[in-house]
mmCIF file of C-alpha atoms in Angstrom:
data_model
loop_
_atom_site.group_PDB
_atom_site.id
_atom_site.type_symbol
_atom_site.label_atom_id
_atom_site.label_comp_id
_atom_site.label_asym_id
_atom_site.label_seq_id
_atom_site.Cartn_x
_atom_site.Cartn_y
_atom_site.Cartn_z
ATOM 1 C CA MET A 187 -0.017 -0.010 0.006
ATOM 2 C CA ASP A 188 2.888 2.463 0.929
ATOM 3 C CA LEU A 189 4.320 1.862 -2.679
ATOM 4 C CA LEU A 190 0.986 2.690 -4.380
ATOM 5 C CA ILE A 191 0.818 5.877 -2.496
ATOM 6 C CA ASN A 192 4.561 6.831 -2.698
ATOM 7 C CA ILE A 193 4.595 6.317 -6.455
ATOM 8 C CA ILE A 194 1.812 8.712 -7.121
ATOM 9 C CA PRO A 195 3.978 11.735 -7.483
ATOM 10 C CA LEU A 196 6.309 9.866 -9.967
ATOM 11 C CA VAL A 197 3.364 8.770 -12.108
ATOM 12 C CA VAL A 198 1.936 12.271 -12.143
ATOM 13 C CA ILE A 199 5.369 13.489 -13.464
ATOM 14 C CA LEU A 200 5.441 10.870 -16.207
ATOM 15 C CA VAL A 201 1.769 11.600 -17.319
ATOM 16 C CA LEU A 202 2.508 15.376 -17.576
ATOM 17 C CA LEU A 203 5.655 14.699 -19.567
ATOM 18 C CA PHE A 204 3.843 12.413 -21.931
ATOM 19 C CA MET A 205 1.194 15.210 -22.309
ATOM 20 C CA ARG A 206 4.125 17.376 -23.536
ATOM 21 C CA LYS A 207 4.134 19.656 -20.456
ATOM 22 C CA HIS A 208 7.406 21.300 -19.575
ATOM 23 C CA MET A 209 9.453 19.213 -17.397
ATOM 24 C CA LEU A 210 9.792 21.762 -14.797
ATOM 25 C CA PHE A 211 6.087 22.138 -14.367
ATOM 26 C CA ALA A 212 5.695 18.418 -14.281
ATOM 27 C CA GLY A 213 8.554 18.209 -11.647
ATOM 28 C CA LEU A 214 6.895 21.056 -9.555
ATOM 29 C CA ILE A 215 3.477 19.247 -9.405
ATOM 30 C CA GLY A 216 5.276 15.907 -8.446
ATOM 31 C CA GLY A 217 7.513 17.551 -5.995
ATOM 32 C CA ILE A 218 4.429 19.308 -4.247
ATOM 33 C CA LEU A 219 2.674 15.955 -4.100
ATOM 34 C CA ALA A 220 5.813 14.273 -2.595
ATOM 35 C CA MET A 221 5.980 17.003 0.145
ATOM 36 C CA ILE A 222 2.310 16.419 1.101
ATOM 37 C CA ILE A 223 2.575 12.745 1.139
ATOM 38 C CA GLY A 224 5.883 12.569 2.980
ATOM 39 C CA GLY A 225 5.171 15.471 5.277
ATOM 40 C CA ILE A 226 8.434 17.179 3.899
ATOM 41 C CA GLY A 227 8.784 20.663 5.356
ATOM 42 C CA ILE A 228 9.921 23.828 3.454
ATOM 43 C CA GLY A 229 13.355 23.838 5.093
ATOM 44 C CA GLN A 230 14.231 20.337 4.210
ATOM 45 C CA ALA A 231 12.760 20.789 0.567
ATOM 46 C CA THR A 232 15.003 23.845 0.316
ATOM 47 C CA GLY A 233 17.988 21.858 1.280
ATOM 48 C CA ILE A 234 17.289 19.261 -1.156
ATOM 49 C CA PHE A 235 16.639 21.775 -3.898
ATOM 50 C CA ILE A 236 19.823 23.737 -3.418
ATOM 51 C CA ASP A 237 21.932 20.504 -3.258
ATOM 52 C CA SER A 238 20.344 19.202 -6.442
ATOM 53 C CA VAL A 239 21.003 22.270 -8.502
ATOM 54 C CA GLY A 240 24.505 22.587 -7.064
ATOM 55 C CA THR A 241 25.239 18.942 -7.961
ATOM 56 C CA MET A 242 24.393 19.484 -11.620
ATOM 57 C CA LEU A 243 26.317 22.820 -11.890
ATOM 58 C CA GLY A 244 29.188 21.045 -10.232
ATOM 59 C CA ILE A 245 29.718 18.722 -13.217
ATOM 60 C CA THR A 246 32.678 20.768 -14.219
ATOM 61 C CA VAL A 247 34.420 18.599 -16.877
ATOM 62 C CA PRO A 248 31.368 18.469 -19.363
ATOM 63 C CA ILE A 249 31.035 22.263 -18.875
ATOM 64 C CA LEU A 250 34.614 22.864 -19.770
ATOM 65 C CA TYR A 251 34.538 20.497 -22.746
ATOM 66 C CA ALA A 252 31.156 22.057 -23.934
ATOM 67 C CA ALA A 253 32.654 25.566 -23.777
ATOM 68 C CA THR A 254 35.817 24.543 -25.593
ATOM 69 C CA ALA A 255 33.945 22.687 -28.261
ATOM 70 C CA ALA A 256 31.785 25.685 -28.849
ATOM 71 C CA MET A 257 34.872 27.952 -29.027
ATOM 72 C CA VAL A 258 36.509 25.977 -31.733
ATOM 73 C CA ALA A 259 33.153 25.731 -33.607
ATOM 74 C CA LYS A 260 32.841 29.481 -33.621
ATOM 75 C CA ALA A 261 36.305 29.849 -34.908
ATOM 76 C CA GLY A 262 35.425 27.651 -37.868
ATOM 77 C CA SER A 263 37.813 24.784 -36.742
ATOM 78 C CA ILE A 264 35.194 22.055 -36.575
ATOM 79 C CA LYS A 265 33.790 23.027 -40.014
ATOM 80 C CA ALA A 266 37.237 22.676 -41.419
ATOM 81 C CA LEU A 267 37.685 19.197 -39.660
ATOM 82 C CA VAL A 268 34.270 18.031 -41.085
ATOM 83 C CA GLU A 269 35.143 19.197 -44.533
ATOM 84 C CA LEU A 270 38.438 17.189 -44.370
ATOM 85 C CA ALA A 271 36.594 14.132 -43.257
ATOM 86 C CA LYS A 272 34.102 14.382 -46.202
ATOM 87 C CA ARG A 273 36.945 14.824 -48.646
ATOM 88 C CA SER A 274 38.728 11.832 -47.353
ATOM 89 C CA LEU A 275 35.688 9.764 -47.302
ATOM 90 C CA LYS A 276 34.642 11.086 -50.786
ATOM 91 C CA GLY A 277 31.358 12.333 -49.431
ATOM 92 C CA LYS A 278 30.398 9.050 -47.739
ATOM 93 C CA ILE A 279 28.901 10.658 -44.583
ATOM 94 C CA ALA A 280 27.173 7.460 -43.468
ATOM 95 C CA ILE A 281 30.551 5.900 -42.843
ATOM 96 C CA LEU A 282 31.627 9.123 -41.074
ATOM 97 C CA ALA A 283 28.569 8.741 -38.701
ATOM 98 C CA GLY A 284 29.520 5.185 -37.793
ATOM 99 C CA ILE A 285 33.208 6.205 -37.272
ATOM 100 C CA MET A 286 32.134 8.976 -34.886
ATOM 101 C CA VAL A 287 29.896 6.654 -32.868
ATOM 102 C CA LEU A 288 32.800 4.290 -32.411
ATOM 103 C CA ILE A 289 35.087 7.207 -31.428
ATOM 104 C CA GLN A 290 32.570 8.142 -28.756
ATOM 105 C CA ALA A 291 32.118 4.550 -27.603
ATOM 106 C CA PHE A 292 35.772 3.794 -27.110
ATOM 107 C CA ALA A 293 36.580 7.304 -25.731
ATOM 108 C CA THR A 294 33.748 6.703 -23.045
ATOM 109 C CA TYR A 295 35.132 3.223 -22.358
ATOM 110 C CA MET A 296 38.531 4.478 -21.770
ATOM 111 C CA ALA A 297 37.456 7.221 -19.537
ATOM 112 C CA GLY A 298 34.562 5.656 -17.836
ATOM 113 C CA LEU A 299 32.407 8.770 -18.233
ATOM 114 C CA GLY A 300 30.536 9.745 -21.307
ATOM 115 C CA ALA A 301 29.156 13.294 -21.211
ATOM 116 C CA GLY A 302 32.528 14.954 -21.526
ATOM 117 C CA ASN A 303 33.263 13.024 -24.762
ATOM 118 C CA THR A 304 29.740 13.734 -26.053
ATOM 119 C CA MET A 305 30.360 17.601 -25.630
ATOM 120 C CA VAL A 306 33.171 17.231 -28.111
ATOM 121 C CA THR A 307 31.942 14.670 -30.533
ATOM 122 C CA ALA A 308 28.228 15.627 -30.885
ATOM 123 C CA PRO A 309 29.005 19.255 -32.325
ATOM 124 C CA LEU A 310 31.258 17.463 -35.000
ATOM 125 C CA VAL A 311 28.436 14.984 -35.858
ATOM 126 C CA ALA A 312 25.768 17.692 -35.784
ATOM 127 C CA LEU A 313 27.795 19.880 -38.181
ATOM 128 C CA ALA A 314 28.574 16.999 -40.586
ATOM 129 C CA ILE A 315 25.262 15.066 -40.530
ATOM 130 C CA GLY A 316 22.649 16.916 -38.417
ATOM 131 C CA ALA A 317 20.351 15.418 -35.864
ATOM 132 C CA VAL A 318 19.511 12.170 -37.590
ATOM 133 C CA PRO A 319 17.551 10.141 -35.039
ATOM 134 C CA GLU A 320 19.607 6.936 -35.532
ATOM 135 C CA VAL A 321 22.775 8.865 -35.180
ATOM 136 C CA VAL A 322 21.574 10.531 -31.940
ATOM 137 C CA ALA A 323 20.396 7.291 -30.555
ATOM 138 C CA GLY A 324 23.604 5.314 -31.629
ATOM 139 C CA MET A 325 25.691 7.823 -29.608
ATOM 140 C CA ALA A 326 23.412 7.404 -26.690
ATOM 141 C CA ILE A 327 23.464 3.707 -26.738
ATOM 142 C CA ALA A 328 27.128 3.421 -27.336
ATOM 143 C CA THR A 329 27.751 5.764 -24.269
ATOM 144 C CA ALA A 330 25.537 3.969 -21.967
ATOM 145 C CA ILE A 331 27.051 0.544 -22.672
ATOM 146 C CA ALA A 332 30.674 1.975 -22.495
ATOM 147 C CA PHE A 333 30.327 3.739 -19.109
ATOM 148 C CA THR A 334 28.522 0.752 -17.646
ATOM 149 C CA THR A 335 31.080 -1.766 -18.587
ATOM 150 C CA SER A 336 34.393 0.294 -18.421
ATOM 151 C CA PRO A 337 36.996 -0.846 -16.009
ATOM 152 C CA ALA A 338 37.377 2.795 -15.067
ATOM 153 C CA SER A 339 33.691 3.471 -14.140
ATOM 154 C CA THR A 340 32.002 3.513 -10.804
ATOM 155 C CA GLU A 341 29.138 1.306 -12.304
ATOM 156 C CA THR A 342 31.674 -1.411 -13.201
ATOM 157 C CA ALA A 343 33.322 -1.166 -9.759
ATOM 158 C CA LEU A 344 29.801 -1.645 -8.154
ATOM 159 C CA ALA A 345 28.947 -4.582 -10.317
ATOM 160 C CA ALA A 346 32.265 -6.360 -9.719
ATOM 161 C CA GLU A 347 32.077 -5.573 -5.774
ATOM 162 C CA ASN A 348 28.600 -6.933 -5.446
ATOM 163 C CA ALA A 349 29.648 -10.150 -7.163
ATOM 164 C CA GLY A 350 32.888 -10.414 -5.108
ATOM 165 C CA ARG A 351 34.965 -10.426 -8.464
ATOM 166 C CA ASP A 352 37.992 -8.368 -9.443
ATOM 167 C CA ILE A 353 37.066 -5.299 -11.538
ATOM 168 C CA VAL A 354 39.317 -6.132 -14.504
ATOM 169 C CA SER A 355 38.129 -9.682 -14.600
ATOM 170 C CA HIS A 356 34.501 -8.592 -14.500
ATOM 171 C CA ALA A 357 35.208 -5.976 -17.252
ATOM 172 C CA ASN A 358 36.808 -8.612 -19.499
ATOM 173 C CA ALA A 359 33.937 -10.908 -19.041
ATOM 174 C CA MET A 360 31.516 -8.106 -20.191
ATOM 175 C CA LEU A 361 33.843 -6.926 -23.023
ATOM 176 C CA PRO A 362 32.221 -9.236 -25.746
ATOM 177 C CA PHE A 363 28.805 -7.879 -25.024
ATOM 178 C CA THR A 364 30.187 -4.286 -25.026
ATOM 179 C CA ILE A 365 31.791 -4.658 -28.453
ATOM 180 C CA VAL A 366 28.519 -6.185 -29.833
ATOM 181 C CA PHE A 367 26.497 -3.115 -28.905
ATOM 182 C CA PHE A 368 29.255 -0.724 -30.036
ATOM 183 C CA ILE A 369 29.078 -2.409 -33.528
ATOM 184 C CA LEU A 370 25.311 -2.275 -33.417
ATOM 185 C CA ALA A 371 25.194 1.324 -32.286
ATOM 186 C CA ALA A 372 27.636 2.365 -35.120
ATOM 187 C CA GLY A 373 25.638 0.280 -37.567
ATOM 188 C CA LEU A 374 22.438 2.042 -36.527
ATOM 189 C CA ALA A 375 24.039 5.423 -37.193
ATOM 190 C CA VAL A 376 25.134 4.283 -40.658
ATOM 191 C CA TYR A 377 21.840 2.880 -41.469
ATOM 192 C CA GLY A 378 20.018 6.063 -40.393
ATOM 193 C CA VAL A 379 22.104 8.255 -42.513
ATOM 194 C CA HIS A 380 21.969 5.840 -45.479
ATOM 195 C CA LYS A 381 18.130 5.825 -45.185
ATOM 196 C CA ARG A 382 17.485 9.504 -44.500
ATOM 197 C CA GLY A 383 20.645 11.311 -45.730
ATOM 198 C CA SER A 384 22.229 14.234 -44.110
ATOM 199 C CA PHE A 385 20.073 16.750 -42.276
ATOM 200 C CA VAL A 386 22.565 19.413 -43.021
ATOM 201 C CA LYS A 387 21.774 21.502 -46.104
ATOM 202 C CA SER A 388 24.525 22.803 -48.318
ATOM 203 C CA THR A 389 24.859 26.647 -48.504
ATOM 204 C CA GLU A 390 26.719 28.957 -50.689
ATOM 205 C CA ALA A 391 29.266 29.230 -47.955
ATOM 206 C CA ASP A 392 29.805 25.477 -47.951
ATOM 207 C CA GLU A 393 30.287 25.579 -51.809
ATOM 208 C CA GLU A 394 33.047 28.139 -51.272
ATOM 209 C CA LYS A 395 34.588 25.997 -48.631
ATOM 210 C CA GLU A 396 34.869 23.172 -51.110
ATOM 211 C CA ILE A 397 37.307 25.156 -53.233
ATOM 212 C CA GLU A 398 39.489 26.085 -50.320
ATOM 213 C CA LYS A 399 42.894 24.436 -50.374
ATOM 214 C CA THR A 400 43.247 21.405 -48.295
ATOM 215 C CA SER A 401 46.321 22.932 -46.552
ATOM 216 C CA ILE A 402 44.191 25.782 -45.330
ATOM 217 C CA LEU A 403 41.682 23.469 -43.934
ATOM 218 C CA ILE A 404 44.179 21.252 -42.147
ATOM 219 C CA LYS A 405 45.738 24.388 -40.550
ATOM 220 C CA ARG A 406 42.179 25.626 -39.491
ATOM 221 C CA ALA A 407 41.247 22.170 -38.214
ATOM 222 C CA ILE A 408 44.213 21.637 -35.892
ATOM 223 C CA PRO A 409 42.442 23.118 -32.748
ATOM 224 C CA SER A 410 39.430 20.753 -33.197
ATOM 225 C CA ILE A 411 41.672 17.730 -33.904
ATOM 226 C CA ALA A 412 43.788 18.548 -30.867
ATOM 227 C CA LEU A 413 40.711 18.763 -28.600
ATOM 228 C CA LEU A 414 39.501 15.466 -30.011
ATOM 229 C CA VAL A 415 42.713 13.681 -29.452
ATOM 230 C CA LEU A 416 43.207 15.194 -25.820
ATOM 231 C CA VAL A 417 39.684 14.176 -24.914
ATOM 232 C CA VAL A 418 39.842 10.638 -26.379
ATOM 233 C CA LEU A 419 43.565 9.735 -25.597
ATOM 234 C CA GLY A 420 44.448 12.047 -22.703
ATOM 235 C CA ASN A 421 44.626 9.305 -20.129
ATOM 236 C CA PRO A 422 46.440 6.706 -22.401
ATOM 237 C CA MET A 423 49.150 9.337 -23.174
ATOM 238 C CA ASN A 424 49.485 10.286 -19.546
ATOM 239 C CA ASP A 425 50.174 6.515 -18.829
ATOM 240 C CA LEU A 426 52.663 6.372 -21.750
ATOM 241 C CA ILE A 427 54.701 9.230 -20.515
ATOM 242 C CA GLY A 428 54.414 8.387 -16.845
ATOM 243 C CA ILE A 429 53.016 11.779 -15.664
ATOM 244 C CA THR A 430 49.696 13.428 -15.449
ATOM 245 C CA LEU A 431 49.892 16.169 -18.057
ATOM 246 C CA PHE A 432 46.755 15.924 -20.286
ATOM 247 C CA THR A 433 43.885 16.822 -18.103
ATOM 248 C CA PRO A 434 40.497 18.630 -18.792
ATOM 249 C CA VAL A 435 42.164 22.011 -17.764
ATOM 250 C CA THR A 436 45.240 21.491 -19.987
ATOM 251 C CA ALA A 437 43.044 20.356 -22.734
ATOM 252 C CA VAL A 438 41.129 23.670 -22.545
ATOM 253 C CA ILE A 439 44.318 25.721 -22.439
ATOM 254 C CA ILE A 440 46.080 23.886 -25.223
ATOM 255 C CA THR A 441 42.962 24.077 -27.436
ATOM 256 C CA ALA A 442 42.558 27.774 -26.806
ATOM 257 C CA ILE A 443 46.186 28.633 -27.681
ATOM 258 C CA LEU A 444 45.991 26.479 -30.915
ATOM 259 C CA THR A 445 42.668 28.358 -31.721
ATOM 260 C CA PHE A 446 44.462 31.555 -31.445
ATOM 261 C CA ILE A 447 47.402 30.359 -33.497
ATOM 262 C CA PHE A 448 45.858 28.453 -36.326
ATOM 263 C CA THR A 449 42.391 30.324 -36.892
ATOM 264 C CA GLN A 450 41.456 33.899 -37.581
ATOM 265 C CA PHE A 451 40.466 34.470 -33.954
ATOM 266 C CA ASP A 452 42.694 36.844 -32.009
ATOM 267 C CA ILE A 453 43.159 36.305 -28.242
ATOM 268 C CA ASN A 454 40.207 38.452 -27.301
ATOM 269 C CA GLU A 455 37.868 36.647 -29.603
ATOM 270 C CA THR A 456 39.198 33.290 -28.475
ATOM 271 C CA SER A 457 38.689 34.246 -24.917
ATOM 272 C CA LYS A 458 35.143 35.544 -25.575
ATOM 273 C CA ALA A 459 34.154 32.516 -27.547
ATOM 274 C CA LEU A 460 35.225 30.227 -24.581
ATOM 275 C CA ILE A 461 33.182 32.121 -22.155
ATOM 276 C CA ASP A 462 30.152 32.399 -24.483
ATOM 277 C CA GLY A 463 30.387 28.674 -25.260
ATOM 278 C CA SER A 464 29.438 27.815 -21.721
ATOM 279 C CA LYS A 465 26.092 29.489 -21.843
ATOM 280 C CA PHE A 466 23.904 26.816 -23.360
ATOM 281 C CA ILE A 467 25.205 23.914 -21.236
ATOM 282 C CA LEU A 468 25.002 26.061 -17.990
ATOM 283 C CA ILE A 469 21.386 26.915 -18.789
ATOM 284 C CA THR A 470 20.663 23.112 -19.645
ATOM 285 C CA LEU A 471 22.209 21.911 -16.330
ATOM 286 C CA PHE A 472 20.434 24.498 -14.366
ATOM 287 C CA SER A 473 17.011 23.390 -15.721
ATOM 288 C CA VAL A 474 18.010 19.790 -15.162
ATOM 289 C CA GLY A 475 19.213 20.460 -11.579
ATOM 290 C CA ILE A 476 15.637 21.894 -10.787
ATOM 291 C CA PHE A 477 13.912 18.976 -12.191
ATOM 292 C CA LEU A 478 16.386 16.685 -10.240
ATOM 293 C CA ALA A 479 15.375 18.480 -6.996
ATOM 294 C CA PHE A 480 11.799 17.442 -7.543
ATOM 295 C CA ILE A 481 12.888 13.880 -8.233
ATOM 296 C CA ASN A 482 14.971 13.834 -5.086
ATOM 297 C CA LEU A 483 11.907 14.935 -3.168
ATOM 298 C CA ILE A 484 10.186 11.805 -4.427
ATOM 299 C CA ALA A 485 13.247 9.784 -3.477
ATOM 300 C CA GLU A 486 12.813 11.044 0.265
ATOM 301 C CA LEU A 487 9.541 8.901 0.389
ATOM 302 C CA GLY A 488 11.559 5.813 -0.431
ATOM 303 C CA THR A 489 9.841 5.160 -3.776
ATOM 304 C CA PHE A 490 12.792 3.950 -5.619
ATOM 305 C CA GLU A 491 13.971 1.655 -2.816
ATOM 306 C CA GLN A 492 10.528 0.095 -2.684
ATOM 307 C CA ILE A 493 10.464 -0.408 -6.423
ATOM 308 C CA ALA A 494 13.855 -1.982 -6.313
ATOM 309 C CA GLY A 495 12.691 -4.224 -3.498
ATOM 310 C CA LEU A 496 10.073 -5.877 -5.684
ATOM 311 C CA THR A 497 13.096 -7.669 -7.490
ATOM 312 C CA ALA A 498 13.557 -9.890 -4.467
ATOM 313 C CA ASN A 499 9.971 -11.150 -4.712
ATOM 314 C CA ALA A 500 10.413 -12.383 -8.366
ATOM 315 C CA PRO A 501 10.695 -16.160 -9.155
ATOM 316 C CA ASN A 502 14.366 -17.284 -9.489
ATOM 317 C CA ALA A 503 13.891 -18.157 -13.174
ATOM 318 C CA ILE A 504 13.031 -14.474 -13.964
ATOM 319 C CA ILE A 505 15.056 -12.707 -11.303
ATOM 320 C CA LEU A 506 17.647 -11.290 -13.871
ATOM 321 C CA PRO A 507 15.110 -9.944 -16.343
ATOM 322 C CA VAL A 508 13.150 -8.431 -13.521
ATOM 323 C CA ALA A 509 16.129 -6.785 -12.150
ATOM 324 C CA MET A 510 17.156 -5.461 -15.628
ATOM 325 C CA LEU A 511 13.619 -3.969 -16.037
ATOM 326 C CA THR A 512 13.655 -2.509 -12.656
ATOM 327 C CA GLY A 513 16.967 -0.711 -13.260
ATOM 328 C CA PHE A 514 15.869 0.420 -16.639
ATOM 329 C CA LEU A 515 12.681 1.875 -15.369
ATOM 330 C CA ILE A 516 14.064 3.475 -12.221
ATOM 331 C CA ALA A 517 16.785 5.184 -14.380
ATOM 332 C CA ILE A 518 14.079 6.985 -16.531
ATOM 333 C CA PRO A 519 13.056 9.535 -13.818
ATOM 334 C CA SER A 520 16.017 9.252 -11.574
ATOM 335 C CA GLY A 521 18.875 8.604 -13.989
ATOM 336 C CA ALA A 522 21.219 11.533 -13.214
ATOM 337 C CA PHE A 523 23.693 9.116 -11.562
ATOM 338 C CA THR A 524 23.504 5.479 -12.722
ATOM 339 C CA ALA A 525 25.644 4.361 -9.768
ATOM 340 C CA GLY A 526 22.980 5.542 -7.409
ATOM 341 C CA VAL A 527 20.290 3.418 -9.175
ATOM 342 C CA LEU A 528 22.577 0.411 -9.052
ATOM 343 C CA VAL A 529 23.217 0.737 -5.233
ATOM 344 C CA LEU A 530 19.350 0.145 -4.896
ATOM 345 C CA ILE A 531 19.320 -3.142 -7.086
ATOM 346 C CA LEU A 532 22.684 -4.942 -7.085
ATOM 347 C CA PRO A 533 22.715 -5.864 -3.304
ATOM 348 C CA THR A 534 19.632 -7.961 -3.775
ATOM 349 C CA LEU A 535 21.299 -10.039 -6.681
ATOM 350 C CA SER A 536 24.393 -10.271 -4.449
ATOM 351 C CA VAL A 537 22.327 -12.004 -1.824
ATOM 352 C CA LEU A 538 20.969 -14.347 -4.311
ATOM 353 C CA GLY A 539 24.474 -15.367 -5.274
ATOM 354 C CA LEU A 540 24.081 -14.444 -8.980
ATOM 355 C CA PRO A 541 27.308 -14.074 -11.056
ATOM 356 C CA SER A 542 28.986 -10.842 -11.993
ATOM 357 C CA GLU A 543 27.812 -11.108 -15.542
ATOM 358 C CA ALA A 544 24.263 -10.606 -14.070
ATOM 359 C CA MET A 545 25.371 -7.567 -12.340
ATOM 360 C CA GLY A 546 26.912 -6.317 -15.577
ATOM 361 C CA PHE A 547 23.699 -6.874 -17.482
ATOM 362 C CA VAL A 548 21.803 -4.968 -14.863
ATOM 363 C CA ALA A 549 24.297 -2.164 -15.049
ATOM 364 C CA MET A 550 24.000 -2.029 -18.789
ATOM 365 C CA ALA A 551 20.183 -2.068 -18.735
ATOM 366 C CA THR A 552 20.183 0.831 -16.057
ATOM 367 C CA GLY A 553 22.650 2.732 -18.266
ATOM 368 C CA LEU A 554 20.199 2.428 -21.303
ATOM 369 C CA GLY A 555 17.363 3.683 -19.161
ATOM 370 C CA THR A 556 19.401 6.801 -18.275
ATOM 371 C CA GLN A 557 19.509 7.671 -22.001
ATOM 372 C CA ILE A 558 15.785 8.546 -21.894
ATOM 373 C CA SER A 559 15.990 10.344 -18.657
ATOM 374 C CA PRO A 560 15.459 14.211 -18.449
ATOM 375 C CA VAL A 561 18.059 14.366 -15.623
ATOM 376 C CA GLN A 562 20.833 12.498 -17.341
ATOM 377 C CA ILE A 563 23.907 14.588 -18.073
ATOM 378 C CA ASN A 564 24.771 12.671 -21.330
ATOM 379 C CA VAL A 565 21.285 13.517 -22.545
ATOM 380 C CA ALA A 566 21.962 17.094 -21.709
ATOM 381 C CA ALA A 567 25.174 16.924 -23.726
ATOM 382 C CA LEU A 568 23.423 15.515 -26.750
ATOM 383 C CA SER A 569 20.811 18.381 -26.295
ATOM 384 C CA ASP A 570 23.865 20.818 -26.381
ATOM 385 C CA GLY A 571 25.670 19.191 -29.135
ATOM 386 C CA PHE A 572 22.809 18.771 -31.514
ATOM 387 C CA ASN A 573 20.986 21.993 -30.459
ATOM 388 C CA LEU A 574 17.865 20.058 -29.507
ATOM 389 C CA GLU A 575 15.580 20.309 -26.550
ATOM 390 C CA ILE A 576 16.146 17.602 -23.975
ATOM 391 C CA MET A 577 12.607 16.011 -24.570
ATOM 392 C CA ASP A 578 13.303 15.937 -28.320
ATOM 393 C CA VAL A 579 16.613 14.008 -27.683
ATOM 394 C CA ILE A 580 14.478 11.584 -25.433
ATOM 395 C CA LYS A 581 11.963 11.195 -28.229
ATOM 396 C CA LYS A 582 14.604 10.355 -30.743
ATOM 397 C CA ASN A 583 16.258 7.884 -28.439
ATOM 398 C CA LEU A 584 13.155 6.133 -27.080
ATOM 399 C CA PRO A 585 12.371 3.537 -29.834
ATOM 400 C CA TYR A 586 16.045 2.663 -30.220
ATOM 401 C CA VAL A 587 16.906 2.503 -26.588
ATOM 402 C CA ILE A 588 13.902 0.257 -25.955
ATOM 403 C CA THR A 589 14.899 -2.075 -28.764
ATOM 404 C CA ALA A 590 18.484 -2.238 -27.417
ATOM 405 C CA PHE A 591 17.021 -2.995 -23.952
ATOM 406 C CA VAL A 592 15.064 -5.853 -25.224
ATOM 407 C CA LEU A 593 17.998 -7.294 -27.119
ATOM 408 C CA LEU A 594 20.253 -6.927 -24.059
ATOM 409 C CA THR A 595 17.594 -8.732 -21.878
ATOM 410 C CA ILE A 596 17.494 -11.605 -24.370
ATOM 411 C CA LEU A 597 21.218 -11.902 -24.329
ATOM 412 C CA GLY A 598 21.274 -11.856 -20.581
ATOM 413 C CA VAL A 599 18.702 -14.637 -20.364
ATOM 414 C CA ILE A 600 20.815 -16.688 -22.875
ATOM 415 C CA PHE A 601 24.272 -16.274 -21.513
ATOM 416 C CA VAL A 602 23.918 -15.848 -17.721
#
């Protein structure tokens, strides 16, 4: 009975979102209901609100990368890189889409975090191809699978810990499934572009760009190439040289210097572009932080713990699919931090003695659920990179993420 009452605010929010109401209005109504049901006072609610907004605005690395990517885009560096890619692939942009999804996937796998990489790769894809639904969804799926199976991520550490297994061994066991979904995500992007074509229309300026010398384009593309390399290969290069030299901060500084040297921007224009580039992501994270505050008010009722607890009541034969579905569903309204959702679910599987692969499949399912969550930072990053509203990103992702979840569940049942 308690669950039926406590779930009311969550159901109201989802209904309002499906009715195309703004997520802040939906969150407000749900938050007020949660305060009434749980007897949450204004003082406690205020603390939750401030902490939630502060948490989202405190995600500094994606903010830094978003501002830097916007800076090099404004300087014309990304356009130059895209033009070079098109020339090298002889206009085969479908292949370019697949390559960019794989770059996003492996960069996220190496870093254990996705949104920072998305801030860099999404603007490149948006400029070359546009917001083709399959491309957006392919990037989301690849990112979710990567950060939930990466040996460098919190999610993988939780899965391994609850199974009593070494992190590296667990990550190696999940690697074949990771690769399968990387290939499927890239294939989805290629198929989408092949089917729909590019959403970017050629302009007179683009035609002028085509007659520019390749040497000029290479020079202008250097800042965006450097940013991409520093984001994707920063940690491996640090391991190679034995010192921590390439960090988000040095990536920003190096890219800004290269922008000044190799583009038409002077130092003042470069600095202004960097500052201006942070506006969209800061606005997005502020709105997401407010919505997260309302979700956290619902969390105070114990709603998500109660939903997760239902897993323990499932028959042993279907315990894994139920756990995967639970993680997937909980992540939709509360997917700001995937690890937080896993903390609710994995201990139950641990008590039942399920292998680490089962934990891994639950983590992957939860990661997929976050990609249709209004409070997920990677969704915000896709929103920023493709210049879409967050709910539009979710709509594009929805059918493909659900399909990926169904496929993942089938694999889980077969191989675990």
